[in-house]
Tab-separated table of C-alpha atoms and ligand atoms in Angstrom:
chain	number	residue	atom	x	y	z
A	1	UNK	CA	127.249	111.591	97.015
A	2	UNK	CA	127.869	108.426	95.270
A	3	UNK	CA	125.293	107.133	92.516
A	4	UNK	CA	125.866	104.082	90.709
A	5	UNK	CA	124.752	104.968	86.524
A	6	UNK	CA	122.959	102.019	84.959
A	7	UNK	CA	121.623	103.345	81.545
A	8	UNK	CA	121.545	100.131	80.303
A	9	UNK	CA	120.098	99.837	76.811
A	10	UNK	CA	117.653	100.881	74.245
A	11	UNK	CA	116.683	104.291	75.011
A	12	UNK	CA	118.162	103.664	78.016
A	13	UNK	CA	122.112	105.929	77.466
A	14	UNK	CA	120.182	108.954	76.247
A	15	UNK	CA	117.628	109.071	78.910
A	16	UNK	CA	120.154	109.421	81.163
A	17	UNK	CA	122.574	111.361	79.751
A	18	UNK	CA	120.010	114.334	80.235
A	19	UNK	CA	119.580	112.869	83.653
A	20	UNK	CA	123.521	113.090	84.215
A	21	UNK	CA	123.282	116.853	82.875
A	22	UNK	CA	121.284	118.231	86.150
A	23	UNK	CA	124.268	116.133	88.058
A	24	UNK	CA	127.406	117.813	87.105
A	25	UNK	CA	124.806	121.211	86.520
A	26	UNK	CA	125.005	121.020	90.410
A	27	UNK	CA	128.468	119.422	91.085
A	28	UNK	CA	129.096	122.908	89.413
A	29	UNK	CA	126.955	124.873	92.171
A	30	UNK	CA	129.269	122.613	94.247
A	31	UNK	CA	127.160	119.650	95.456
A	32	UNK	CA	129.493	116.794	96.257
A	33	UNK	CA	128.342	114.053	93.651
A	34	UNK	CA	130.448	110.862	92.426
A	35	UNK	CA	129.668	109.257	89.689
A	36	UNK	CA	130.412	105.768	88.641
A	37	UNK	CA	129.758	103.531	85.358
A	38	UNK	CA	128.350	100.104	85.037
A	39	UNK	CA	126.552	98.436	82.664
A	40	UNK	CA	123.205	96.588	83.150
A	41	UNK	CA	120.811	94.300	81.223
A	42	UNK	CA	121.862	93.722	77.695
A	43	UNK	CA	124.799	95.990	78.066
A	44	UNK	CA	125.813	93.745	81.205
A	45	UNK	CA	125.365	90.682	78.840
A	46	UNK	CA	127.151	92.043	75.569
A	47	UNK	CA	130.061	93.048	78.644
A	48	UNK	CA	130.649	90.171	80.940
A	49	UNK	CA	128.473	87.575	79.376
A	50	UNK	CA	126.512	88.446	82.251
A	51	UNK	CA	122.648	91.017	82.709
A	52	UNK	CA	124.567	92.302	86.169
A	53	UNK	CA	128.185	92.136	86.561
A	54	UNK	CA	129.851	91.538	89.417
A	55	UNK	CA	131.702	94.677	88.783
A	56	UNK	CA	127.708	96.589	88.350
A	57	UNK	CA	126.192	94.630	91.492
A	58	UNK	CA	128.961	95.851	93.356
A	59	UNK	CA	129.165	99.316	92.538
A	60	UNK	CA	125.253	99.198	93.086
A	61	UNK	CA	126.294	98.176	96.613
A	62	UNK	CA	128.859	101.312	97.626
A	63	UNK	CA	126.801	103.538	96.036
A	64	UNK	CA	123.818	105.088	97.987
A	65	UNK	CA	121.563	105.290	95.766
A	66	UNK	CA	120.856	104.198	92.102
A	67	UNK	CA	120.296	105.130	88.459
A	68	UNK	CA	118.840	103.743	86.061
A	69	UNK	CA	118.061	104.233	82.707
A	70	UNK	CA	116.091	100.156	80.926
A	71	UNK	CA	116.993	97.208	80.338
A	72	UNK	CA	116.337	95.426	77.084
A	73	UNK	CA	116.249	94.771	73.564
A	74	UNK	CA	115.042	92.457	70.696
A	75	UNK	CA	118.710	90.732	70.057
A	76	UNK	CA	118.033	89.448	73.727
A	77	UNK	CA	115.004	87.931	73.233
A	78	UNK	CA	116.960	84.293	72.326
A	79	UNK	CA	119.293	83.757	74.906
A	80	UNK	CA	118.327	81.575	77.369
A	81	UNK	CA	116.240	82.762	80.737
A	82	UNK	CA	118.454	83.693	83.023
A	83	UNK	CA	121.216	85.977	80.626
A	84	UNK	CA	117.674	87.836	79.910
A	85	UNK	CA	118.341	91.997	80.456
A	86	UNK	CA	115.244	91.611	83.481
A	87	UNK	CA	116.945	89.520	84.892
A	88	UNK	CA	119.833	91.741	85.503
A	89	UNK	CA	116.866	93.832	87.144
A	90	UNK	CA	114.678	91.624	89.241
A	91	UNK	CA	118.358	90.348	90.343
A	92	UNK	CA	119.503	94.001	91.105
A	93	UNK	CA	116.450	94.357	92.942
A	94	UNK	CA	116.789	91.253	95.179
A	95	UNK	CA	120.466	91.759	96.127
A	96	UNK	CA	119.813	95.630	97.652
A	97	UNK	CA	116.962	94.234	98.909
A	98	UNK	CA	114.517	97.128	97.271
A	99	UNK	CA	111.344	96.152	99.329
A	100	UNK	CA	109.348	99.414	98.373
A	101	UNK	CA	108.530	100.614	95.351
A	102	UNK	CA	107.059	104.059	94.878
A	103	UNK	CA	105.501	105.283	91.161
A	104	UNK	CA	104.007	108.505	91.305
A	105	UNK	CA	101.205	108.433	89.251
A	106	UNK	CA	100.808	112.517	87.993
A	107	UNK	CA	99.971	114.418	84.993
A	108	UNK	CA	100.420	117.896	84.494
A	109	UNK	CA	97.397	120.096	83.332
A	110	UNK	CA	98.901	120.947	80.556
A	111	UNK	CA	99.525	117.283	79.291
A	112	UNK	CA	95.341	116.358	80.870
A	113	UNK	CA	94.173	115.684	77.299
A	114	UNK	CA	97.266	113.122	75.983
A	115	UNK	CA	95.191	110.875	78.771
A	116	UNK	CA	92.047	108.557	77.575
A	117	UNK	CA	89.871	110.014	80.542
A	118	UNK	CA	88.436	112.843	80.928
A	119	UNK	CA	90.599	115.870	81.340
A	120	UNK	CA	88.963	117.164	84.248
A	121	UNK	CA	88.590	113.834	85.762
A	122	UNK	CA	92.497	113.574	85.814
A	123	UNK	CA	94.206	118.032	85.348
A	124	UNK	CA	96.183	117.626	88.032
A	125	UNK	CA	96.199	113.630	89.258
A	126	UNK	CA	98.857	112.949	91.426
A	127	UNK	CA	98.942	109.349	93.867
A	128	UNK	CA	101.171	108.124	95.179
A	129	UNK	CA	101.570	104.516	94.572
A	130	UNK	CA	103.922	102.173	97.282
A	131	UNK	CA	103.700	98.976	96.775
A	132	UNK	CA	104.891	96.252	98.465
A	133	UNK	CA	107.868	94.261	96.535
A	134	UNK	CA	109.917	91.297	97.784
A	135	UNK	CA	106.777	89.113	98.729
A	136	UNK	CA	103.478	88.506	98.273
A	137	UNK	CA	102.811	85.876	95.088
A	138	UNK	CA	105.670	85.810	93.196
A	139	UNK	CA	107.449	85.654	96.061
A	140	UNK	CA	106.350	82.751	97.974
A	141	UNK	CA	105.864	79.153	98.873
A	142	UNK	CA	104.947	76.557	97.835
A	143	UNK	CA	103.905	77.221	94.270
A	144	UNK	CA	104.526	74.668	91.009
A	145	UNK	CA	102.095	73.159	88.612
A	146	UNK	CA	101.630	69.190	89.040
A	147	UNK	CA	99.744	66.507	88.198
A	148	UNK	CA	96.118	66.343	90.498
A	149	UNK	CA	94.104	63.761	90.535
A	150	UNK	CA	94.731	62.333	86.320
A	151	UNK	CA	95.107	66.034	85.476
A	152	UNK	CA	97.793	69.616	85.926
A	153	UNK	CA	96.994	72.067	88.774
A	154	UNK	CA	98.366	74.816	88.580
A	155	UNK	CA	99.726	76.630	92.545
A	156	UNK	CA	101.036	79.876	93.827
A	157	UNK	CA	101.199	81.036	97.755
A	158	UNK	CA	99.803	84.245	99.827
A	159	UNK	CA	101.994	84.742	102.238
A	160	UNK	CA	102.946	88.033	103.852
A	161	UNK	CA	105.274	87.896	107.257
A	162	UNK	CA	104.242	91.026	109.768
A	163	UNK	CA	107.606	92.489	109.396
A	164	UNK	CA	107.124	92.661	105.677
A	165	UNK	CA	103.917	94.014	106.230
A	166	UNK	CA	105.204	97.025	108.905
A	167	UNK	CA	108.249	98.385	107.277
A	168	UNK	CA	105.945	99.354	103.752
A	169	UNK	CA	103.632	100.373	105.811
A	170	UNK	CA	105.303	103.074	108.124
A	171	UNK	CA	107.163	103.736	104.733
A	172	UNK	CA	103.856	104.946	103.642
A	173	UNK	CA	102.764	107.445	106.140
A	174	UNK	CA	106.287	108.819	106.461
A	175	UNK	CA	105.865	109.232	102.936
A	176	UNK	CA	102.023	110.741	103.695
A	177	UNK	CA	103.170	112.703	105.962
A	178	UNK	CA	105.153	114.667	103.782
A	179	UNK	CA	102.298	114.677	101.237
A	180	UNK	CA	98.306	114.844	101.955
A	181	UNK	CA	98.701	112.640	105.353
A	182	UNK	CA	96.323	110.672	103.515
A	183	UNK	CA	96.117	107.402	102.962
A	184	UNK	CA	94.458	103.794	101.311
A	185	UNK	CA	95.250	100.907	102.331
A	186	UNK	CA	95.069	98.431	99.836
A	187	UNK	CA	94.063	94.316	100.255
A	188	UNK	CA	91.194	91.355	100.297
A	189	UNK	CA	89.865	91.088	103.170
A	190	UNK	CA	86.723	89.667	103.316
A	191	UNK	CA	88.447	87.558	102.014
A	192	UNK	CA	91.696	86.605	101.995
A	193	UNK	CA	93.645	85.838	105.852
A	194	UNK	CA	97.503	87.430	104.443
A	195	UNK	CA	94.796	90.454	103.818
A	196	UNK	CA	93.330	90.478	106.681
A	197	UNK	CA	96.675	90.848	108.850
A	198	UNK	CA	98.028	92.935	106.286
A	199	UNK	CA	94.841	94.670	107.940
A	200	UNK	CA	96.071	94.402	111.194
A	201	UNK	CA	98.713	95.564	111.175
A	202	UNK	CA	98.869	98.532	109.677
A	203	UNK	CA	97.037	100.221	111.224
A	204	UNK	CA	98.967	98.980	114.314
A	205	UNK	CA	101.699	101.119	112.593
A	206	UNK	CA	98.549	104.034	111.932
A	207	UNK	CA	98.879	104.597	115.425
A	208	UNK	CA	102.373	105.436	115.163
A	209	UNK	CA	101.597	108.043	113.361
A	210	UNK	CA	98.007	109.579	114.452
A	211	UNK	CA	97.960	112.767	112.474
A	212	UNK	CA	97.132	110.844	109.144
A	213	UNK	CA	93.722	109.563	107.747
A	214	UNK	CA	94.431	106.133	107.050
A	215	UNK	CA	91.333	104.305	105.575
A	216	UNK	CA	90.491	100.816	104.089
A	217	UNK	CA	89.616	99.502	100.257
A	218	UNK	CA	89.541	96.324	98.787
A	219	UNK	CA	91.391	95.677	95.973
A	220	UNK	CA	88.575	95.727	92.936
A	221	UNK	CA	87.163	99.111	94.301
A	222	UNK	CA	90.256	100.448	94.888
A	223	UNK	CA	90.290	99.868	90.833
A	224	UNK	CA	87.073	100.764	89.581
A	225	UNK	CA	87.631	103.608	91.965
A	226	UNK	CA	91.097	104.601	90.182
A	227	UNK	CA	89.023	105.256	86.774
A	228	UNK	CA	85.837	107.086	88.585
A	229	UNK	CA	87.516	109.233	90.514
A	230	UNK	CA	91.153	109.027	91.153
A	231	UNK	CA	91.895	112.477	92.559
A	232	UNK	CA	90.811	111.018	95.724
A	233	UNK	CA	94.060	109.375	96.527
A	234	UNK	CA	96.373	110.570	98.064
A	235	UNK	CA	99.375	108.108	98.988
A	236	UNK	CA	97.699	104.241	97.790
A	237	UNK	CA	99.627	101.191	100.166
A	238	UNK	CA	99.181	97.840	98.658
A	239	UNK	CA	100.716	94.091	98.324
A	240	UNK	CA	103.264	93.353	95.074
A	241	UNK	CA	100.469	91.583	93.070
A	242	UNK	CA	98.011	94.541	93.600
A	243	UNK	CA	99.988	97.196	93.191
A	244	UNK	CA	101.638	95.236	90.363
A	245	UNK	CA	98.503	96.149	88.919
A	246	UNK	CA	96.629	99.405	90.702
A	247	UNK	CA	100.058	101.216	89.498
A	248	UNK	CA	100.042	99.994	86.157
A	249	UNK	CA	96.161	100.767	85.975
A	250	UNK	CA	96.886	104.608	87.405
A	251	UNK	CA	100.156	104.832	85.214
A	252	UNK	CA	98.163	104.945	82.176
A	253	UNK	CA	95.462	107.995	83.806
A	254	UNK	CA	98.232	110.062	82.760
A	255	UNK	CA	98.689	109.131	79.280
A	256	UNK	CA	102.129	109.148	78.911
A	257	UNK	CA	104.712	106.702	79.592
A	258	UNK	CA	107.855	109.168	79.270
A	259	UNK	CA	106.810	111.343	81.657
A	260	UNK	CA	106.157	108.974	84.575
A	261	UNK	CA	109.132	108.011	87.452
A	262	UNK	CA	109.522	105.653	90.252
A	263	UNK	CA	112.161	104.953	93.273
A	264	UNK	CA	112.517	101.614	95.931
A	265	UNK	CA	113.547	102.203	99.105
A	266	UNK	CA	116.088	99.740	101.301
A	267	UNK	CA	115.942	99.695	104.903
A	268	UNK	CA	118.130	102.946	104.665
A	269	UNK	CA	116.151	104.564	102.064
A	270	UNK	CA	118.984	102.996	99.812
A	271	UNK	CA	116.965	103.490	96.469
A	272	UNK	CA	117.192	102.411	92.404
A	273	UNK	CA	115.562	105.202	90.836
A	274	UNK	CA	114.433	104.397	87.347
A	275	UNK	CA	112.045	105.247	84.785
A	276	UNK	CA	109.076	103.278	84.281
A	277	UNK	CA	109.194	102.631	80.954
A	278	UNK	CA	111.034	100.460	78.565
A	279	UNK	CA	114.306	100.647	76.195
A	280	UNK	CA	112.161	101.581	73.500
A	281	UNK	CA	114.487	100.183	71.227
A	282	UNK	CA	111.675	101.712	68.253
A	283	UNK	CA	113.478	104.820	68.930
A	284	UNK	CA	116.151	103.845	70.492
A	285	UNK	CA	119.513	105.911	68.285
A	286	UNK	CA	117.156	108.683	67.261
A	287	UNK	CA	117.685	111.296	70.046
A	288	UNK	CA	113.887	111.680	70.380
A	289	UNK	CA	113.066	109.722	73.521
A	290	UNK	CA	111.527	112.133	76.571
A	291	UNK	CA	113.292	112.138	79.313
A	292	UNK	CA	111.887	113.692	81.824
A	293	UNK	CA	110.944	110.366	83.754
A	294	UNK	CA	113.813	109.588	84.156
A	295	UNK	CA	114.814	113.088	85.690
A	296	UNK	CA	112.176	113.104	87.500
A	297	UNK	CA	113.235	110.064	89.094
A	298	UNK	CA	116.170	111.538	90.071
A	299	UNK	CA	114.317	113.788	92.024
A	300	UNK	CA	112.627	111.467	93.942
A	301	UNK	CA	116.294	110.098	94.154
A	302	UNK	CA	116.746	114.057	96.344
A	303	UNK	CA	113.833	113.888	97.907
A	304	UNK	CA	113.510	109.842	99.628
A	305	UNK	CA	117.425	109.358	98.902
A	306	UNK	CA	119.123	112.640	99.947
A	307	UNK	CA	116.455	113.519	102.288
A	308	UNK	CA	117.518	117.294	100.084
A	309	UNK	CA	114.204	118.589	99.304
A	310	UNK	CA	115.810	121.224	98.053
A	311	UNK	CA	116.617	120.446	94.875
A	312	UNK	CA	114.004	117.821	95.037
A	313	UNK	CA	111.507	120.500	94.450
A	314	UNK	CA	113.714	122.317	91.838
A	315	UNK	CA	113.962	119.557	89.271
A	316	UNK	CA	110.917	118.763	90.181
A	317	UNK	CA	109.903	122.580	89.495
A	318	UNK	CA	112.483	122.586	86.502
A	319	UNK	CA	110.098	119.831	84.534
A	320	UNK	CA	106.264	121.792	84.981
A	321	UNK	CA	108.613	124.459	83.342
A	322	UNK	CA	109.778	122.890	81.027
A	323	UNK	CA	106.465	121.985	79.842
A	324	UNK	CA	104.314	124.762	80.544
A	325	UNK	CA	107.678	126.690	77.884
A	326	UNK	CA	105.990	124.619	75.480
A	327	UNK	CA	108.617	121.945	74.849
A	328	UNK	CA	107.578	118.895	73.899
A	329	UNK	CA	109.260	115.409	72.669
A	330	UNK	CA	107.525	113.733	69.846
A	331	UNK	CA	105.594	111.311	72.480
A	332	UNK	CA	103.754	114.281	74.291
A	333	UNK	CA	103.935	117.120	71.446
A	334	UNK	CA	100.485	118.382	70.387
A	335	UNK	CA	99.525	120.925	67.560
A	336	UNK	CA	101.364	124.342	68.819
A	337	UNK	CA	103.750	122.908	71.093
A	338	UNK	CA	107.643	122.981	70.424
A	339	UNK	CA	108.775	119.602	69.613
A	340	UNK	CA	111.594	119.262	70.981
A	341	UNK	CA	114.916	116.515	71.173
A	342	UNK	CA	115.967	114.790	73.756
A	343	UNK	CA	119.304	116.243	74.333
A	344	UNK	CA	117.677	119.429	73.162
A	345	UNK	CA	115.167	118.218	76.351
A	346	UNK	CA	117.926	117.555	78.277
A	347	UNK	CA	119.375	121.084	78.052
A	348	UNK	CA	116.078	122.482	78.391
A	349	UNK	CA	115.833	121.380	82.236
A	350	UNK	CA	119.586	122.454	83.148
A	351	UNK	CA	118.290	125.868	82.429
A	352	UNK	CA	115.067	126.282	84.273
A	353	UNK	CA	116.212	124.826	86.966
A	354	UNK	CA	117.164	128.205	88.470
B	401	NAD	P1	108.913	100.322	76.612
B	401	NAD	O1	108.796	100.888	77.209
B	401	NAD	O2	110.238	100.222	75.958
B	401	NAD	O3	107.687	101.325	75.057
B	401	NAD	C1	106.125	101.350	75.141
B	401	NAD	C2	105.567	102.735	74.259
B	401	NAD	O4	106.298	103.785	75.014
B	401	NAD	C3	107.102	102.230	72.314
B	401	NAD	O5	106.273	102.852	71.698
B	401	NAD	C4	108.086	103.111	72.983
B	401	NAD	O6	108.959	104.077	71.590
B	401	NAD	C5	106.745	104.220	73.691
B	401	NAD	N1	108.107	105.238	74.570
B	401	NAD	C6	108.566	103.602	76.031
B	401	NAD	N2	109.762	105.318	76.308
B	401	NAD	C7	109.470	106.024	76.316
B	401	NAD	C8	110.034	107.848	75.967
B	401	NAD	N3	110.982	108.158	76.930
B	401	NAD	N4	109.739	108.879	75.402
B	401	NAD	C9	108.936	108.343	74.422
B	401	NAD	N5	108.518	107.153	73.643
B	401	NAD	C10	109.138	105.255	74.718
B	401	NAD	O7	107.556	98.283	76.603
B	401	NAD	P2	108.110	97.253	75.617
B	401	NAD	O8	108.363	97.980	73.664
B	401	NAD	O9	107.076	96.376	75.457
B	401	NAD	O10	109.680	96.863	75.947
B	401	NAD	C11	110.985	97.438	74.611
B	401	NAD	C12	111.794	96.620	76.631
B	401	NAD	O11	111.459	96.831	77.156
B	401	NAD	C13	111.146	94.846	75.272
B	401	NAD	O12	112.588	93.981	75.406
B	401	NAD	C14	111.026	94.681	77.435
B	401	NAD	O13	111.676	94.155	77.769
B	401	NAD	C15	112.003	96.361	78.041
B	401	NAD	N6	111.746	97.112	79.149
B	401	NAD	C16	111.972	97.496	80.085
B	401	NAD	C17	111.319	97.587	80.779
B	401	NAD	C18	112.987	98.528	82.094
B	401	NAD	O14	113.843	98.475	81.931
B	401	NAD	N7	112.182	98.833	83.800
B	401	NAD	C19	110.476	97.855	81.679
B	401	NAD	C20	109.575	97.642	80.109
B	401	NAD	C21	110.211	97.309	79.274
């Protein structure tokens, strides 16, 4: 298992170091894991004048999976756009053709009070959102701002080829088979032709998965249902722009940004795994960041790229256990719990691996 480790900026190196402790523990058990580290984002710019240095991209291409911390920081905000840290991230996703973005929104019962919704609505929440990541209105042509009839007009194009819908739908059905066998496809087929095709293709793909209960929902209704009764969902599959909005909405149901992992996969299940949060420059270098989203991202790596559910379950289980033991980093701490540092949380997860 070749893993490219890209810590990035801000808290990135601190949180990734905790996940590497888990990998080291697995290596000591005899697992054949090769790790190689490279700079990305601001660190890439500092090292090579490029947020995605060629050597980093080569390493990521050669690896089976990529573990990423986070990128960005105020010291890079004045750089020209192509040199900004976030560009490195967009480029690596595109270069590796990571078209399927998996964002679980899950909430441990012990953390239910962190949500802005009532505990009974969100306790035990466990949704997987599969978002198409390389198509849709974000990439469609033509696009631009131009003068028409004496005023400026802005325009973008929502476009999906059926092959793009088919491959992401297949990923979502495969995941549904490993979970609750319930998939909801979200679009706006009552208004948009692009969505009409999306729905047709998802139904076609669904014929190969008769065990999965497929439903369809318009995006406006889905946005409402996610806060009304989020536990009705198991897996959601949707396009790039709808997924962008819904996955942020769903992640906030859990209230704690430091707990949420993500994966972005290519056609062969090679993936890049990263927490959904940013580089948190406000707390960087103080050993207080929450490393659990990164740990859970590592769990996803074993589940989806290495197809090793046993190790994935051990990592997820270890995170559950440290939460149940009452250990909390500052961001999720509440009265009566034990406040621990980022590195102590990392050690606790290693200790709880079982
Ligand atoms: P952020 O996610 O970095 O931080 C938002 C808030 O959440 C901050 O108060 C921060 O301290 C806290 N937080 C985030 N992760 C945490 C963790 N693991 N433990 C404890 N607290 C945590 O978002 P931001 O402040 O809007 O952005 C900061 C920088 O990160 C910017 O440069 C932005 O461009 C970048 N960013 C990067 C990514 C990424 O690498 N994927 C994503 C979002 C933002």
